[in-house]
Amino acid sequence: MLIVANWKAYVEDLKKAKKLLAVSKRLTHVSKVNIVLAPPAPLLGALAIRNKSKVSFGAQDVSRTTGGAQTGEVTAQSYVAAGATYAIIGHSERRALGETNTVISEKLAHALAHGMLPILCVGEHERDGEGRYLSYIREELTAAMGPLTPKERVQVIIAYEPLWAIGKTATDAIQSGDLAEMVLYIRKVIGELLPGKSARHTTILYGGSVEPSNIRGLAGSSGVDGFLVGHASADPVVFRELVKQLS
Ligand code: PGA
């Protein structure tokens, strides 16, 4: 199981960031869960550069540019220099700021070109009775991954994050039966995009109000390979409990 801790802007000071890293390091000694921390960029730089533990680091976003005269942009290459190996791309909170599937596809390509493992976020705004949300997910996956080469597509991790479930509480999260159905559907769509039977090996995460009280149930029979966790990953006590539930 892979847990990606998306700290968003919940963590803003080094003291708290260090505490969360210390808790994560200890957890890697007692749990088989792979932990990826995704702090805000300056904190990632401060924590990851000297990291020798099993904890990995991820960017919350990467620039669509490759460098040069781009004030304020943080490129994939600079994230790698800071010690990041993963990159969250296309998060709904970035899409809400105007990020399109075309931009997301460029970001995936940049991350891959610098050896990062991109985590492509997809998710519908709402669930309708006619299953239109399924075509929405298909469109997000194909538009972002279509421009990549088959070799690149194989390396993309998918995070299914329905927007209606993000930033709420465990009772608002998806039910494990619905998640199982969606994981199968995503694997089917990915299967059409990947060569041979390689879609079987694609890592699929779920995100959206994952908390200690629902993580085990969601992991159970849904077929997910892990979780992208927001608010519950930004509190050391809650995060410890979350990982322990999976161990
Ligand atoms: P949440 O966020 O766990 O706070 O719902 C998940 C995410 O947006 O990645």
Tab-separated table of C-alpha atoms in Angstrom, residues 14-129:
chain	number	residue	atom	x	y	z
A	14	LEU	CA	9.042	23.936	9.617
A	15	LYS	CA	8.389	22.747	13.174
A	16	LYS	CA	5.163	20.992	12.228
A	17	ALA	CA	6.700	19.699	9.008
A	18	LYS	CA	9.606	18.161	10.934
A	19	LYS	CA	7.237	16.563	13.419
A	20	LEU	CA	5.231	14.970	10.581
A	21	LEU	CA	8.431	13.677	8.980
A	22	ALA	CA	9.613	12.209	12.297
A	23	VAL	CA	6.285	10.408	12.769
A	24	SER	CA	6.450	9.119	9.185
A	25	LYS	CA	10.007	7.830	9.637
A	26	ARG	CA	9.000	5.927	12.758
A	27	LEU	CA	6.017	4.459	10.915
A	28	THR	CA	8.268	3.058	8.184
A	29	HIS	CA	9.977	0.948	10.870
A	30	VAL	CA	6.756	-0.656	12.072
A	31	SER	CA	4.645	-0.727	8.925
A	32	LYS	CA	5.003	-1.968	5.358
A	33	VAL	CA	3.074	1.025	4.019
A	34	ASN	CA	5.101	3.199	1.631
A	35	ILE	CA	4.806	6.819	2.701
A	36	VAL	CA	5.154	9.770	0.343
A	37	LEU	CA	5.007	13.259	1.874
A	38	ALA	CA	3.894	16.124	-0.367
A	39	PRO	CA	4.678	19.366	1.495
A	40	PRO	CA	4.455	22.901	0.109
A	41	ALA	CA	7.547	23.476	-2.099
A	42	PRO	CA	9.837	25.388	0.335
A	43	LEU	CA	9.173	22.892	3.125
A	44	LEU	CA	9.801	19.990	0.738
A	45	GLY	CA	13.188	21.505	-0.008
A	46	ALA	CA	13.998	21.849	3.690
A	47	LEU	CA	12.990	18.274	4.559
A	48	ALA	CA	13.867	16.182	1.523
A	49	ILE	CA	17.381	17.356	0.792
A	50	ARG	CA	18.885	15.518	3.768
A	51	ASN	CA	16.414	12.655	3.799
A	52	LYS	CA	17.986	9.228	4.076
A	53	SER	CA	14.918	7.406	5.367
A	54	LYS	CA	12.386	5.216	3.563
A	55	VAL	CA	9.991	8.141	3.418
A	56	SER	CA	9.695	9.579	-0.102
A	57	PHE	CA	8.722	13.080	-1.183
A	58	GLY	CA	6.318	14.374	-3.769
A	59	ALA	CA	5.552	17.747	-5.313
A	60	GLN	CA	1.978	19.008	-5.027
A	61	ASP	CA	2.240	20.274	-8.617
A	62	VAL	CA	4.943	20.922	-11.213
A	63	SER	CA	5.272	23.714	-13.714
A	64	ARG	CA	4.253	23.214	-17.330
A	65	THR	CA	7.486	24.984	-18.296
A	66	THR	CA	11.006	23.618	-18.400
A	67	GLY	CA	12.730	26.660	-16.946
A	68	GLY	CA	14.032	30.049	-18.027
A	69	ALA	CA	12.208	33.372	-17.763
A	70	GLN	CA	9.242	32.078	-15.736
A	71	THR	CA	9.020	33.999	-12.448
A	72	GLY	CA	7.421	31.986	-9.697
A	73	GLU	CA	7.353	28.659	-11.535
A	74	VAL	CA	8.696	25.519	-9.844
A	75	THR	CA	9.849	23.072	-12.502
A	76	ALA	CA	10.042	19.301	-12.331
A	77	GLN	CA	13.818	19.525	-12.544
A	78	SER	CA	14.065	21.770	-9.492
A	79	TYR	CA	11.765	19.476	-7.537
A	80	VAL	CA	14.053	16.551	-8.370
A	81	ALA	CA	17.058	18.619	-7.242
A	82	ALA	CA	15.234	19.216	-3.937
A	83	GLY	CA	14.699	15.483	-3.403
A	84	ALA	CA	11.201	14.788	-4.754
A	85	THR	CA	10.453	11.561	-6.604
A	86	TYR	CA	6.665	11.849	-7.057
A	87	ALA	CA	4.528	14.665	-8.470
A	88	ILE	CA	0.804	15.177	-7.906
A	89	ILE	CA	-0.579	16.522	-11.172
A	90	GLY	CA	-4.054	17.739	-12.075
A	91	HIS	CA	-5.402	17.978	-8.548
A	92	SER	CA	-8.954	19.340	-8.564
A	93	GLU	CA	-7.802	22.361	-6.550
A	94	ARG	CA	-5.403	23.206	-9.423
A	95	ARG	CA	-8.007	22.430	-12.072
A	96	ALA	CA	-10.336	24.866	-10.266
A	97	LEU	CA	-7.744	27.584	-10.995
A	98	GLY	CA	-8.070	26.950	-14.720
A	99	GLU	CA	-5.719	24.032	-15.357
A	100	THR	CA	-6.856	22.162	-18.473
A	101	ASN	CA	-6.265	18.572	-19.568
A	102	THR	CA	-3.757	19.887	-22.135
A	103	VAL	CA	-1.727	21.631	-19.435
A	104	ILE	CA	-1.974	18.541	-17.246
A	105	SER	CA	-0.653	16.385	-20.065
A	106	GLU	CA	2.339	18.714	-20.515
A	107	LYS	CA	3.021	18.562	-16.792
A	108	LEU	CA	2.933	14.744	-16.861
A	109	ALA	CA	5.454	14.760	-19.705
A	110	HIS	CA	7.804	17.148	-17.867
A	111	ALA	CA	7.637	15.140	-14.663
A	112	LEU	CA	8.357	11.901	-16.543
A	113	ALA	CA	11.188	13.490	-18.521
A	114	HIS	CA	12.926	14.219	-15.222
A	115	GLY	CA	12.371	10.738	-13.825
A	116	MET	CA	9.522	11.633	-11.476
A	117	LEU	CA	6.557	9.342	-10.905
A	118	PRO	CA	3.472	11.416	-11.692
A	119	ILE	CA	0.213	10.955	-9.808
A	120	LEU	CA	-2.582	11.985	-12.151
A	121	CYS	CA	-5.713	13.106	-10.277
A	122	VAL	CA	-9.105	12.503	-11.850
A	123	GLY	CA	-12.585	12.773	-10.370
A	124	GLU	CA	-16.125	13.735	-11.188
A	125	HIS	CA	-17.931	16.726	-9.671
A	126	GLU	CA	-21.074	14.749	-8.943
A	127	ARG	CA	-22.625	11.335	-9.484
A	128	ASP	CA	-25.637	11.234	-11.763
A	129	GLY	CA	-28.012	8.299	-12.198
